[in-house]
Coordinates of C-alpha atoms and ligand atoms in Angstrom, one line a residue:
M1 CA 2.9 -6.3 131.8
K2 CA 6.1 -4.8 130.4
R3 CA 4.4 -4.2 127.6
L4 CA 2.8 -1.4 129.0
P5 CA 5.6 0.7 129.1
Y6 CA 6.7 0.3 125.7
L7 CA 2.4 0.4 124.0
L8 CA 3.1 3.9 125.7
A9 CA 6.3 5.1 124.7
A10 CA 4.5 3.9 120.6
L11 CA 2.0 6.7 122.0
L12 CA 3.8 9.1 122.9
L13 CA 6.3 9.3 119.9
A14 CA 2.7 9.1 117.5
A15 CA 2.5 12.3 118.6
L16 CA 5.8 13.7 117.4
P17 CA 6.2 15.4 114.1
A18 CA 7.9 14.7 111.8
R19 CA 11.6 14.3 111.1
A20 CA 12.6 18.0 110.5
L21 CA 12.4 19.1 106.7
S22 CA 15.6 20.5 106.1
P23 CA 15.3 24.5 105.1
Y24 CA 19.0 24.2 103.6
G25 CA 19.4 24.9 99.7
R26 CA 14.9 25.3 99.8
E27 CA 13.0 27.9 99.4
C28 CA 11.4 29.8 102.6
I29 CA 10.4 31.9 104.7
S30 CA 11.4 33.3 107.7
L31 CA 8.9 33.8 109.9
G32 CA 11.7 35.7 112.6
G33 CA 11.4 38.9 114.5
Q34 CA 8.9 40.1 117.2
W35 CA 6.0 38.0 118.0
N36 CA 3.5 38.8 120.5
Y37 CA 3.4 37.1 123.9
I38 CA 1.2 36.4 126.9
I39 CA 3.2 35.5 130.0
D40 CA 0.9 32.7 131.5
P41 CA 2.9 31.1 135.3
M42 CA -0.8 29.1 136.3
D43 CA -1.4 28.0 132.9
T44 CA -4.9 29.2 132.1
G45 CA -4.7 28.7 128.8
I46 CA -4.9 25.1 129.0
Y47 CA -6.7 24.3 132.6
K48 CA -10.4 25.6 132.8
Y49 CA -12.5 26.5 135.5
Q50 CA -12.0 23.9 138.2
M51 CA -9.7 21.1 136.0
Q52 CA -7.0 19.5 136.5
L53 CA -4.1 19.0 134.2
Q54 CA -5.1 15.6 132.3
K55 CA -3.7 14.3 129.5
Q56 CA -2.5 17.7 128.7
H57 CA -2.6 17.0 125.0
K58 CA -6.3 15.5 123.9
R59 CA -7.5 18.3 126.6
Y60 CA -6.4 21.2 125.2
F61 CA -7.1 19.5 121.9
A62 CA -11.0 19.6 123.2
D63 CA -10.8 23.1 124.8
R64 CA -9.4 25.6 121.9
H65 CA -9.9 27.1 124.9
F66 CA -6.8 30.0 124.9
Y67 CA -6.2 29.3 121.4
Q68 CA -8.4 31.8 119.6
D69 CA -6.4 35.1 118.9
K70 CA -8.9 37.1 121.3
S71 CA -10.9 35.1 124.6
T72 CA -14.6 36.3 124.6
L73 CA -13.8 38.2 128.2
I74 CA -11.2 39.7 126.9
E75 CA -8.9 38.8 129.6
Y76 CA -6.5 38.0 126.9
D77 CA -5.4 40.0 124.4
F78 CA -2.7 38.9 121.8
D79 CA -2.6 42.4 119.7
H80 CA -2.6 44.0 122.8
S81 CA 0.5 42.0 124.7
P82 CA 4.5 43.3 124.2
T83 CA 7.4 41.5 121.5
L84 CA 9.7 39.3 121.4
Q85 CA 11.7 38.3 119.2
V86 CA 12.3 35.0 117.6
P87 CA 14.6 32.8 117.2
G88 CA 15.6 34.0 120.2
D89 CA 15.6 32.9 124.4
W90 CA 12.7 34.9 126.4
N91 CA 15.2 34.9 129.8
S92 CA 17.4 37.4 128.5
Q93 CA 14.8 39.7 126.6
A94 CA 12.9 40.8 129.6
E95 CA 13.7 41.9 133.7
K96 CA 10.3 39.8 134.8
L97 CA 11.4 36.3 132.5
Y98 CA 14.8 36.2 133.9
Y99 CA 14.9 33.6 135.8
Y100 CA 11.3 32.3 134.6
E101 CA 10.1 28.7 134.8
G102 CA 6.8 27.8 133.1
S103 CA 4.3 29.1 130.1
V104 CA 4.3 31.5 127.8
W105 CA 2.2 32.1 124.3
Y106 CA 3.9 33.0 121.0
R107 CA 1.2 34.7 118.4
R108 CA 2.6 36.3 115.2
K109 CA 0.4 36.7 112.2
V110 CA 1.1 35.2 109.1
D111 CA 0.4 36.7 105.8
F112 CA 0.4 33.9 103.1
H113 CA -0.4 33.6 99.3
P114 CA -0.1 29.9 98.2
V115 CA 0.9 28.8 95.3
A116 CA -1.1 26.1 92.7
G117 CA 0.5 22.6 93.2
K118 CA 3.1 23.6 96.4
R119 CA 3.2 21.9 99.9
W120 CA 4.2 23.8 102.9
F121 CA 6.3 22.9 106.0
L122 CA 6.4 24.7 109.8
Y123 CA 9.5 24.2 110.9
F124 CA 10.9 24.7 114.6
G125 CA 14.8 24.6 114.4
A126 CA 14.7 24.2 118.9
V127 CA 12.2 25.0 121.0
N128 CA 12.6 25.3 125.1
Y129 CA 12.1 22.1 126.3
K130 CA 8.3 21.7 125.6
C131 CA 5.7 23.5 123.1
M132 CA 2.5 22.8 121.3
V133 CA 2.1 24.6 117.6
G134 CA -1.7 25.4 116.9
L135 CA -1.9 27.6 113.3
N136 CA -5.6 28.6 112.7
N137 CA -7.4 27.3 115.1
T138 CA -6.3 23.6 114.4
I139 CA -3.4 21.6 116.4
L140 CA -0.8 20.8 114.6
G141 CA 1.2 18.5 117.4
T142 CA 3.7 18.3 120.5
H143 CA 7.7 18.7 120.7
K144 CA 10.1 17.6 123.5
G145 CA 13.6 17.9 124.0
G146 CA 15.2 22.0 123.5
F147 CA 17.5 21.5 121.0
T148 CA 16.6 19.2 117.8
P149 CA 14.2 20.7 114.6
F150 CA 11.2 19.6 113.6
C151 CA 8.4 20.0 111.4
F152 CA 4.8 20.0 110.7
D153 CA 3.0 19.9 106.8
V154 CA 0.9 22.5 107.4
T155 CA -0.2 22.3 103.7
D156 CA -3.8 22.0 104.1
V157 CA -3.8 24.3 107.6
L158 CA -3.1 28.1 105.7
K159 CA -5.2 29.9 104.1
E160 CA -5.3 32.6 101.9
G161 CA -4.1 36.4 103.3
E162 CA -3.3 36.2 106.7
N163 CA -3.4 33.4 109.3
S164 CA -2.7 33.4 113.4
L165 CA 0.5 30.3 114.3
V166 CA 0.4 30.8 118.1
V167 CA 2.6 28.5 120.2
W168 CA 3.0 27.2 124.2
V169 CA 5.8 26.6 124.6
N170 CA 6.8 25.0 128.8
N171 CA 10.3 25.4 130.0
T172 CA 9.7 24.1 133.7
R173 CA 12.3 20.9 135.0
G174 CA 11.4 17.9 135.4
A175 CA 12.8 14.7 137.1
S176 CA 11.9 12.2 134.3
E177 CA 13.6 14.3 131.0
V178 CA 16.0 14.7 129.4
P179 CA 18.2 17.0 130.2
T180 CA 16.8 16.5 134.5
V181 CA 16.0 19.2 137.5
N182 CA 19.6 19.6 137.5
F183 CA 21.9 21.0 134.9
D184 CA 25.0 23.3 135.1
W185 CA 23.8 25.4 132.9
W186 CA 21.1 28.7 131.7
N187 CA 17.1 26.7 131.3
Y188 CA 17.0 29.7 128.8
G189 CA 13.3 29.5 127.6
G190 CA 10.9 29.6 124.0
I191 CA 11.7 29.5 120.7
T192 CA 15.1 29.9 120.7
R193 CA 16.7 28.9 116.7
D194 CA 14.4 29.5 113.7
V195 CA 10.7 29.3 112.7
L196 CA 10.5 29.0 108.4
L197 CA 8.4 27.5 105.9
I198 CA 9.2 25.7 104.4
S199 CA 8.0 24.8 99.9
V200 CA 8.2 22.0 98.2
P201 CA 6.2 20.4 95.4
E202 CA 3.8 17.9 95.4
V203 CA 6.6 15.1 95.1
Y204 CA 10.1 16.5 97.1
I205 CA 13.8 15.3 98.4
R206 CA 12.5 14.3 101.6
D207 CA 16.2 13.5 103.0
W208 CA 19.7 12.1 101.1
R209 CA 21.9 10.8 103.6
L210 CA 25.8 10.7 101.5
R211 CA 28.8 8.6 103.5
F212 CA 31.9 7.9 101.7
D213 CA 35.0 4.9 103.0
G214 CA 37.9 7.0 101.2
S215 CA 36.7 5.8 97.2
E216 CA 33.6 5.1 97.6
V217 CA 30.2 7.4 98.0
A218 CA 26.5 6.2 98.6
I219 CA 24.4 8.5 98.9
D220 CA 20.2 7.6 99.5
V221 CA 18.2 10.1 98.6
F222 CA 14.2 9.8 100.0
L223 CA 11.6 10.8 98.3
D224 CA 8.0 11.8 99.2
G225 CA 4.1 12.2 97.1
G226 CA 5.5 9.9 94.1
K227 CA 7.8 8.3 92.4
K228 CA 10.6 9.4 90.0
P229 CA 14.1 9.1 88.9
V230 CA 16.6 11.5 90.8
T231 CA 19.5 13.2 89.6
V232 CA 23.1 13.8 91.8
E233 CA 25.8 15.8 90.3
I234 CA 28.7 17.3 91.5
P235 CA 29.8 19.8 89.0
E236 CA 33.6 19.7 90.0
L237 CA 33.7 16.6 90.7
G238 CA 32.5 16.1 87.5
I239 CA 30.3 13.6 88.8
N240 CA 26.2 13.7 86.9
K241 CA 24.0 10.1 88.0
K242 CA 20.7 9.9 87.8
A243 CA 18.4 6.6 89.3
C244 CA 15.6 6.0 89.6
A245 CA 13.6 5.9 93.3
C246 CA 11.2 4.0 92.2
K247 CA 10.9 0.6 95.0
D248 CA 9.7 2.8 98.3
G249 CA 10.2 6.2 97.2
K250 CA 14.3 5.1 97.4
A251 CA 17.2 6.2 94.8
S252 CA 20.4 5.0 95.5
F253 CA 23.7 6.4 94.5
R254 CA 27.4 4.9 94.2
F255 CA 30.5 6.2 92.9
K256 CA 33.9 6.7 93.0
V257 CA 35.6 9.9 93.2
S258 CA 38.6 11.7 93.8
A259 CA 37.9 14.9 95.8
E260 CA 40.0 16.8 97.7
L261 CA 39.6 15.1 101.3
W262 CA 37.8 17.0 105.0
S263 CA 40.0 18.2 107.1
P264 CA 40.6 21.2 109.5
G265 CA 43.7 22.1 107.1
N266 CA 42.1 22.1 104.0
P267 CA 37.7 21.8 105.1
R268 CA 37.2 21.7 101.1
L269 CA 33.5 21.8 100.2
Y270 CA 31.8 20.8 97.4
D271 CA 28.6 22.2 96.0
I272 CA 26.3 19.2 95.5
S273 CA 22.7 18.9 94.0
I274 CA 19.8 16.6 94.1
S275 CA 17.0 16.6 91.5
S276 CA 14.0 14.5 90.5
G277 CA 11.1 16.6 88.6
E278 CA 10.1 19.8 89.8
D279 CA 12.6 19.5 92.9
R280 CA 16.0 20.2 93.5
I281 CA 17.9 20.7 96.7
T282 CA 21.8 22.0 97.0
D283 CA 24.1 21.7 99.3
R284 CA 28.4 22.0 100.4
V285 CA 29.4 18.3 101.0
G286 CA 33.0 17.7 102.4
F287 CA 34.6 13.9 101.6
R288 CA 36.2 12.1 104.4
T289 CA 36.9 9.2 107.3
I290 CA 36.9 8.7 110.7
R291 CA 37.8 5.2 112.5
V292 CA 40.5 4.2 115.6
E293 CA 42.9 1.9 115.1
G294 CA 44.2 1.0 118.6
D295 CA 44.6 4.2 120.3
R296 CA 44.1 6.0 117.2
I297 CA 42.3 8.0 115.7
L298 CA 42.8 8.0 112.6
L299 CA 41.5 11.5 110.2
N300 CA 41.6 10.6 106.3
G301 CA 43.7 7.2 107.5
K302 CA 46.4 9.6 109.6
P303 CA 46.6 9.7 113.5
V304 CA 45.2 13.3 114.1
F305 CA 45.3 13.8 118.2
L306 CA 41.9 16.8 118.7
K307 CA 43.0 20.3 120.3
G308 CA 39.4 20.9 121.4
V309 CA 37.2 23.6 123.5
A310 CA 34.1 22.8 124.7
V311 CA 31.7 25.1 124.0
H312 CA 27.9 25.5 125.7
D313 CA 25.8 27.3 123.0
E314 CA 25.4 30.2 124.1
T315 CA 26.4 34.2 123.6
I316 CA 26.4 36.7 125.5
S317 CA 28.8 39.7 123.7
V318 CA 26.8 39.8 120.6
N319 CA 22.9 38.8 121.4
P320 CA 22.7 38.3 124.9
G321 CA 21.3 34.1 125.9
R322 CA 21.6 31.9 122.9
C323 CA 22.8 32.2 120.2
R324 CA 20.2 33.1 117.5
N325 CA 22.3 33.0 113.6
M326 CA 25.5 32.6 112.5
E327 CA 26.6 36.2 113.6
D328 CA 27.2 34.9 116.6
A329 CA 28.4 31.0 116.0
R330 CA 31.5 33.3 113.9
A331 CA 32.3 35.3 117.0
L332 CA 32.7 31.7 119.3
L333 CA 33.7 30.0 116.2
E334 CA 37.0 32.4 115.9
T335 CA 37.8 32.3 119.6
A336 CA 38.0 28.9 119.1
K337 CA 39.8 29.7 116.1
D338 CA 42.0 31.7 117.9
L339 CA 42.9 29.0 120.5
G340 CA 45.0 27.3 118.2
C341 CA 41.9 24.4 118.2
N342 CA 40.5 21.6 115.8
F343 CA 37.7 20.2 117.7
L344 CA 34.9 21.7 119.7
R345 CA 32.9 19.7 122.1
L346 CA 29.9 20.8 121.2
A347 CA 28.5 20.7 125.0
H348 CA 25.8 18.8 126.0
Y349 CA 23.1 19.0 124.1
P350 CA 22.8 19.8 120.2
H351 CA 24.0 23.2 118.8
S352 CA 22.1 25.3 115.8
E353 CA 22.4 24.2 112.1
Q354 CA 24.5 27.4 111.8
M355 CA 27.1 26.8 114.3
V356 CA 27.3 22.9 113.2
R357 CA 27.5 24.6 109.2
L358 CA 30.4 27.2 110.3
A359 CA 32.2 25.0 111.7
E360 CA 32.9 22.5 108.9
E361 CA 32.9 25.5 106.6
M362 CA 35.8 26.3 109.0
G363 CA 37.7 23.7 109.7
F364 CA 36.8 21.8 113.2
M365 CA 35.5 18.6 113.7
L366 CA 33.0 18.2 115.9
W367 CA 31.5 16.2 119.3
E368 CA 27.9 16.3 119.3
E369 CA 26.3 15.5 122.4
I370 CA 22.5 15.1 124.1
P371 CA 21.9 16.0 127.0
C372 CA 21.6 12.9 129.5
Y373 CA 23.4 15.0 131.8
W374 CA 24.3 14.0 135.1
N375 CA 21.9 11.4 137.2
I376 CA 18.5 11.3 135.1
D377 CA 15.3 8.9 135.2
W378 CA 17.7 5.5 133.3
S379 CA 14.3 3.5 134.9
S380 CA 11.9 5.2 132.8
E381 CA 11.1 3.8 129.7
E382 CA 9.3 6.9 128.5
T383 CA 12.5 9.1 129.3
Y384 CA 14.0 7.1 127.0
A385 CA 12.5 7.0 124.5
N386 CA 12.6 11.0 124.6
A387 CA 16.3 10.4 124.7
E388 CA 17.0 8.4 122.1
N389 CA 14.4 10.9 119.3
Q390 CA 16.3 13.7 120.6
L391 CA 19.5 11.2 119.1
L392 CA 17.6 10.7 116.2
E393 CA 16.5 14.7 115.3
M394 CA 20.2 15.5 116.1
I395 CA 21.6 12.9 113.5
G396 CA 18.9 13.9 111.4
R397 CA 20.0 17.1 111.1
D398 CA 23.6 17.2 111.3
A399 CA 24.6 13.2 108.9
N400 CA 26.0 15.0 106.1
R401 CA 28.1 16.8 107.9
A402 CA 31.7 15.7 107.6
A403 CA 32.3 18.7 110.3
T404 CA 30.8 15.8 113.2
I405 CA 32.6 12.8 113.5
I406 CA 31.5 11.7 117.3
W407 CA 28.0 11.6 118.8
S408 CA 27.8 11.5 122.8
V409 CA 25.5 10.2 124.1
A410 CA 25.4 11.4 127.6
N411 CA 27.2 13.1 130.4
E412 CA 28.8 12.6 133.9
T413 CA 26.8 9.3 134.7
P414 CA 26.7 7.4 137.7
R415 CA 28.0 4.1 137.2
T416 CA 24.3 1.5 137.9
P417 CA 23.2 -1.0 136.0
E418 CA 19.9 0.6 134.7
R419 CA 21.9 4.0 133.3
L420 CA 24.1 1.1 131.9
A421 CA 21.1 -0.7 129.7
F422 CA 19.6 3.1 129.2
L423 CA 23.3 4.0 127.6
G424 CA 23.8 0.5 126.3
R425 CA 20.1 1.1 124.4
L426 CA 21.3 4.3 123.0
I427 CA 25.2 3.8 121.8
A428 CA 23.4 1.1 119.7
K429 CA 20.7 3.3 118.7
A430 CA 23.4 5.6 117.2
R431 CA 25.4 3.3 115.5
E432 CA 22.4 1.4 113.9
T433 CA 21.8 4.8 112.6
D434 CA 24.7 5.8 111.5
P435 CA 27.4 3.3 111.8
T436 CA 30.3 6.3 109.7
R437 CA 30.7 8.0 113.1
L438 CA 32.6 7.7 116.9
V439 CA 29.9 7.1 119.4
S440 CA 31.5 8.3 123.1
A441 CA 30.2 9.8 126.4
A442 CA 31.9 11.3 128.6
I443 CA 32.2 9.7 131.8
Q444 CA 33.9 11.1 135.5
K445 CA 36.7 9.6 137.2
D446 CA 36.3 6.9 140.3
K447 CA 37.9 8.7 143.0
P448 CA 39.3 5.6 145.2
D449 CA 43.3 6.4 145.3
F450 CA 44.1 10.4 144.0
Y451 CA 47.5 9.4 143.4
H452 CA 46.2 6.6 141.0
P453 CA 43.4 7.6 139.6
V454 CA 41.9 4.9 136.9
I455 CA 39.3 4.9 134.6
D456 CA 37.2 1.2 134.8
D457 CA 33.8 2.7 133.7
E458 CA 32.3 -0.3 131.8
L459 CA 30.2 1.9 129.6
N460 CA 33.9 2.3 127.9
R461 CA 33.8 -1.0 126.2
L462 CA 30.4 0.4 124.5
T463 CA 31.9 3.3 123.2
D464 CA 35.4 4.3 120.9
L465 CA 36.9 6.1 123.1
V466 CA 37.8 6.4 127.0
S467 CA 36.7 10.1 127.2
F468 CA 36.9 11.4 130.5
N469 CA 36.0 14.6 132.3
Q470 CA 38.5 15.3 135.3
Y471 CA 39.4 18.5 137.6
I472 CA 42.6 18.0 139.1
G473 CA 43.2 21.5 140.4
W474 CA 40.1 22.3 141.4
Y475 CA 37.4 19.9 142.6
D476 CA 40.1 17.5 143.0
G477 CA 43.2 18.9 145.5
K478 CA 45.6 21.5 143.5
P479 CA 47.4 22.4 140.7
A480 CA 50.7 21.0 142.0
D481 CA 49.1 17.6 142.7
C482 CA 48.9 17.2 139.1
D483 CA 52.8 16.2 138.8
S484 CA 52.3 13.5 141.7
V485 CA 48.8 11.8 140.1
V486 CA 49.3 8.7 137.6
W487 CA 46.8 7.9 135.6
T488 CA 45.8 4.1 134.6
V489 CA 43.5 3.5 131.9
P490 CA 41.6 1.3 129.6
P491 CA 44.1 -0.1 127.3
G492 CA 44.1 -0.1 122.8
K493 CA 41.6 2.9 123.2
P494 CA 42.4 6.5 122.1
V495 CA 42.3 8.1 124.8
V496 CA 40.1 11.8 125.2
I497 CA 40.0 14.3 128.6
S498 CA 36.6 15.3 127.7
E499 CA 36.6 18.3 130.1
F500 CA 39.0 19.4 132.6
G501 CA 39.5 23.6 134.2
G502 CA 39.1 25.6 136.5
G503 CA 37.8 28.9 137.1
A504 CA 38.9 32.7 137.0
L505 CA 37.4 36.4 136.9
Y506 CA 38.8 38.2 134.4
G507 CA 40.7 40.7 135.1
N508 CA 40.7 39.0 138.9
H509 CA 45.0 38.7 139.8
G510 CA 46.5 37.7 143.0
S511 CA 49.1 34.8 144.3
D512 CA 48.2 31.0 142.0
S513 CA 47.8 30.1 145.1
E514 CA 44.6 32.4 144.9
L515 CA 41.6 30.8 143.9
F516 CA 39.7 32.6 140.8
T517 CA 42.5 34.7 140.1
E518 CA 43.7 34.5 136.8
E519 CA 47.5 33.1 138.1
Y520 CA 45.7 30.0 139.3
L521 CA 43.9 29.2 136.0
E522 CA 46.8 29.1 134.3
L523 CA 48.9 27.9 137.2
L524 CA 46.2 24.8 137.0
Y525 CA 46.4 24.6 132.8
R526 CA 50.2 23.9 132.8
K527 CA 49.3 21.3 135.6
N528 CA 47.2 19.5 133.4
I529 CA 48.6 19.7 130.2
G530 CA 51.9 17.7 131.5
M531 CA 50.2 15.4 133.6
M532 CA 48.1 15.0 130.6
E533 CA 50.3 14.3 127.9
K534 CA 52.2 11.7 130.4
I535 CA 48.4 9.2 129.7
P536 CA 49.2 6.3 127.6
G537 CA 47.1 6.8 124.2
L538 CA 46.1 10.5 124.5
S539 CA 44.3 11.1 121.4
G540 CA 42.8 15.2 121.9
I541 CA 42.2 17.0 125.0
C542 CA 38.8 20.0 126.3
P543 CA 39.4 22.3 128.6
W544 CA 36.4 23.4 129.7
C545 CA 35.6 25.9 128.7
L546 CA 35.7 28.6 125.7
K547 CA 33.7 31.3 127.1
D548 CA 32.4 32.7 130.4
F549 CA 28.8 31.5 130.6
R550 CA 25.3 31.2 132.3
S551 CA 24.5 28.7 135.3
P552 CA 22.3 29.4 138.1
K553 CA 24.2 27.4 140.1
R554 CA 27.3 30.3 140.5
P555 CA 26.2 32.9 142.3
L556 CA 29.3 33.6 144.2
P557 CA 28.9 37.6 145.2
G558 CA 31.8 39.7 142.5
I559 CA 33.0 36.5 141.1
Q560 CA 30.1 34.6 139.8
D561 CA 27.0 36.7 139.5
D562 CA 25.2 34.2 137.6
F563 CA 28.4 32.7 135.6
N564 CA 30.3 29.7 135.3
R565 CA 33.4 31.0 135.1
K566 CA 35.4 28.4 133.9
G567 CA 36.0 29.8 130.6
L568 CA 39.3 30.6 129.1
V569 CA 38.1 33.8 128.3
D570 CA 34.9 36.3 129.8
E571 CA 31.3 36.4 128.6
Q572 CA 32.4 39.2 126.6
G573 CA 35.5 37.7 125.1
R574 CA 38.1 38.9 127.0
R575 CA 41.3 36.6 127.2
K576 CA 41.9 34.6 130.5
Q577 CA 46.0 34.6 131.1
A578 CA 45.2 30.0 131.0
F579 CA 44.3 31.1 127.3
G580 CA 47.5 32.2 125.7
V581 CA 48.8 28.7 128.4
V582 CA 46.3 26.9 125.6
K583 CA 46.9 28.2 122.7
E584 CA 51.2 27.8 123.1
Y585 CA 50.0 23.7 123.5
Y586 CA 48.1 23.4 120.8
A587 CA 50.9 25.5 118.3
S588 CA 53.7 22.8 119.6
R589 CA 50.8 19.9 119.4
Ligands
LIG601 C1 31.2 19.4 134.7 C2 30.5 19.3 133.3 C3 30.0 20.7 133.2 C4 29.6 21.2 134.6 C5 31.1 21.9 134.8 C6 31.8 22.7 136.1 O1 31.6 18.6 135.2 O2 30.6 18.6 133.0 O3 29.1 20.6 132.7 O4 29.7 23.0 133.5 O5 32.1 20.4 135.6 O6 31.7 24.0 136.0 O7 31.8 22.3 137.7

């Protein structure tokens, strides 16, 4: 009987699109711009008269109900519908979509001229939360999970001249989804990241993996469509190697390099090109090692202290809402640079690839995370399959990035046997897929003795770091309590405080005992830093968080107005006094 859920999960996965090809260093056509949209709260485009939504995916196939450019009764009409910018969330683009959670249909006309001997992939950087994609009346497939890329082979569906691309997007929260119904950020819906057409020759490089152990580089290159010799070049290091992808389309390279190592102080990247037949991709790669030894984190064999900050994938000051491009990512990263950070916790879901790549160039180590946040449906095999898929899509996208040092599988999850089993599986999966990085999860402290908190979550036995969130001075007690708190942490592992902080409204001044004033937050930071410095094995801290961010859980009028106010800067980027405290601490560390 146990086989049934597995079978179900396998079927669900089979409906998923292929792991995304990377668009970087390839020929691409951007499908960004203004797309027509129709808001469809009743899912009229999927339900037919009197029919119930069952096996939605199949039904949609059968009906083709809303799929054409126009309906016969002319009850909808993409041509005369308003437009939304893609990439971009819908909530920040139209007043009536500000709180909207439901279905929206997008349509873009694509003018296309096929080139003989090429294959074409339709790539989505991210769509929140689930979508169904159709091209010229053919359903390409569905995808679930709002923050990772996916793509479809559209070679046989694209036609000369005008093509119609229709995407149904739905961001309804669900109890068995990842994340679940309750989370502390804005549920931005829509096609939030780039949509591209990627062209490749018939035999093409599907993927490649680079690993570095301190002296030797291992590169595996995976071809699709045939078997051919593969060449890897890193000109600045005098590398020019050939190998044959004769078996299973995989070519393996092993060679020694004497490269300048990547680190925050010297984020050195080298041009790399990988070619096979007519296909060639270019990229930039860094060489570094990361491991733990006892209670220390070693970057390139030397202890490193993570001067971090947690960041949400949102800019309000540049483009409103979800980050859309490099400019948005740069605004966030420059603020983190000013703070003196060498490390970012990209919370609580995979951020855009632009963010990761720019962070790498600018010299930030990264913690990347999937949204197993708070209390998700630990007993559901379908939920597990979804979480694992998000993990694999995140690792698949960023495994070649030197900046990424930690995969995190969860945030603040309750201690139950079901959760331990679920997260244990995810941790094992992360290690099996990528044995070169650290694996962690942000846990929460238990509260039996306020002044003597003990971190003893069994999950710590499975992770490389002991990472926990704590809010002494905000949710727990007052800032001055920090002077008397003594922490007990499991010995022998590096400790990273993955969150701490409190709220303040920028420009709200008063006494340091008054909540939401800048003075209160400044005191909270001074006291917390003093307390955390006494924790044995402290290897890094991550203030929560860089910028005030939108959250519907934060309605307090005049103070929050839909913003979580725990940023060190406000949503416009204006520094609160606490910013200076962290900056000073990082300068001295
Ligand atoms: C937490 C969560 C984070 C919240 C934060 C808060 O522990 O991990 O997502 O936003 O607290 O502000 O309460």
